[in-house]
Structure formats: structure tokens, C-alpha cells
Amino acid sequence: MTQPATPAQQTAPMRSPKTTPDKGESRRPLGLRLDVRNLSLLGVLAVLVAVGGITKPDEFLATSNLQLVLTQASVIGVVTVGMTFVITSGGIDLSVGAIVALASVWATTVATQEYGFAGILFTAVIVGLGCGLVNGLLIAYGRMVPFIATLAMLASARGLALQITDGKTQIVTVDSVLDLGIRDAYILGIPPLVLVFAAVTAVGWLLLNRTTFGRRTVAVGGNAEAARLAGIDVRRQRLYLYLLSGLCCGIAAFMLIVLAGSGQNTNGNLYELDAIAAAIIGGTLLSGGRGTIVGSVLGVLVFTTITNIFALNNLESAVQQIAKGAIIVAAVLVQHRTLRGGDV
């Protein structure tokens, strides 16, 4: 006959013979995981610097070459910051390179240059924002797949850039713009474009990690339906994200104008692939829900350093592209393995 339970037994919680920690408790903190990834990228960058220093010590380690590497990284780096936000939200933007080209040629027409420095900068930014607005409206409210919408923008922007230039290079004649690219404009040995890149990176980091906008971006990328049920206007958030990407493209276009001293319809070629690759190897999850600005910037520096080392050693560009492709594949495989291991 079963004995009645005592009051203590009635209130005591039921326990299994062997308890295991919750799956979430066994995971490392997100900040620690991202720090490990960033430290790994810093290690890769250190190895590349060592390789450059060994193969071409006098040329690679020269101050002028290091300034050149940072300057070249700045243009694609600004684009990558915008791309990081888009990918974090679960989207993609294949049109960034074409938008940079269109903004650069539109800002360097004879009519635009008549308005001087302000006219060129304003036009580049407005064209970038306009293209981002079209992308955002098509994706957020037109319910088009981001891949298709931005692919259409890529083709349209490239075609319009070609039509504006008629295939010719548009030379910049505004001295106040060209002066930003000369050595006399460097601040404590740092090129102005690098300072712009640093400012965009800082703002992007704060926006993603310290604001409601950043939390909403991560939420939309992690689970759009859950974000909608939580009260987030998913469509408006996506519109804002593509506007942000377009803004970054406009800023990058102006930086490219300063760097090249001209506008061409071929500007920004393959920027979309470089930006996506830099974001991925930096730790931004391709399927959305996780992004890191610091990692993306380190990814840009890794790719730019590889390009510089290959150029100094007179290696073929085909080998360079193969090396980049191998790095991208390795980064994606690491992400997949991380996901299977429950590290996200």
C-alpha cells in the first residue's frame, strides 16, 4: 500500500536522476566567440604582414606603401560597413559596385563640377541614397527577393553609368577635391580617406551594437516573423538598411573620386564580391542574425594586404583571385561547422 506523501515531499520539485546543463549554458558567450574570430583574423593579418616583410621588406614596410594599403582598404571598407548591416538582416546587395560607379560618374559630370566640392559630394551621396531607396522599396514593399532586386539594380546602374560617360573617363578639375588625395593633406601621416573610413566604422559599430536600430537589424535577420510579432516594422527596417547601404556607396564613390581624380563607368568593379567576402570571413552570418563591424573591417584589411603583396611580387591577378576564393570557401565552411556545433 502506497504511503501518503508528506508536506515536504509534496512541495519538493521533481528531479531526474541525472541532470544536464541547458544547451545554452554550455555555449561560450557571444562576445568571447566574436573576440576569438577577430583575434584569428588579426593573426592572419600578422602572418600576411610578415610574408610581405620577408618577400619585399624595403617596399612593403615602407610608410608610403602602408599608407597606400590603408587608403585602398578605405573605399571598399566603407562599402563593406553598409553590406554588413544588410547581410546581418538576412539580405544581400549585389549592386554596391554599380552604385559606386554610377555615383562617381554622375558626380563628375561637367555640370556637377561647376558647383565645386559641395556639388560633387552632394551628388555622390544623393545618387547612392536614391539607388538604395529603389532597392529598399522593391525588396521591402515590392516583396522582391533581394538577390533579384539588387541584380536588376546592378545591371541598370552599370548601364546608366555607361550612358552618362559614353565610355569615357571624366577628369575632375576641382582642386579642393583633388587636394584631399595629396600628401600635404595627410593629418599626422594619416590620409584623409583613412580618417573617413575610421569615422564610418565607428558610427557603424555604435549603430549596430549600441542602438535599437542595431538590435532590430539582428532580430530581423534572426527571425523576421518573430521580429514582426514583437512589434518591429520589418519592411521599414529593411528599407532603412538598403538606404544605409546606398549611403555608404555614395560616400565610397566620393572617396574613389578623390583617390582616382576621375569618374569612370568601370569604377567599383567586383566591389560587391569583395564586400560580401570581407563580411563573411569577418564573422557576419550569411543567413543573417549576426554581424560584426570589427570583423568586417579586419576582413577588408586581409584582402587588401593580399592584393598588395601579390602586386609587389608581380604575381598574376588570377592567382590572387584563386587565393581570395579559397579564403571565402574556408570561411563559409567554418561557419557551417560552427552552426552544426551549436556555437551561434
PDB file of C-alpha atoms in Angstrom, residues 98 102 149-162:
ATOM      1  CA  ALA A  98      27.459  49.505 -59.782  1.00  0.00           C
ATOM      2  CA  LEU A 102      27.000  55.480 -61.122  1.00  0.00           C
ATOM      3  CA  ALA A 149      16.168  43.260 -56.955  1.00  0.00           C
ATOM      4  CA  THR A 150      19.815  44.158 -56.426  1.00  0.00           C
ATOM      5  CA  LEU A 151      20.875  42.214 -59.518  1.00  0.00           C
ATOM      6  CA  ALA A 152      18.470  44.350 -61.540  1.00  0.00           C
ATOM      7  CA  MET A 153      19.947  47.470 -59.936  1.00  0.00           C
ATOM      8  CA  LEU A 154      23.437  46.240 -60.782  1.00  0.00           C
ATOM      9  CA  ALA A 155      22.567  45.982 -64.475  1.00  0.00           C
ATOM     10  CA  SER A 156      20.614  49.251 -64.558  1.00  0.00           C
ATOM     11  CA  ALA A 157      23.215  51.308 -62.684  1.00  0.00           C
ATOM     12  CA  ARG A 158      26.070  49.997 -64.826  1.00  0.00           C
ATOM     13  CA  GLY A 159      24.108  50.745 -67.984  1.00  0.00           C
ATOM     14  CA  LEU A 160      23.244  54.269 -66.864  1.00  0.00           C
ATOM     15  CA  ALA A 161      26.855  54.924 -65.843  1.00  0.00           C
ATOM     16  CA  LEU A 162      27.994  53.842 -69.297  1.00  0.00           C
TER      17      LEU A 162
END
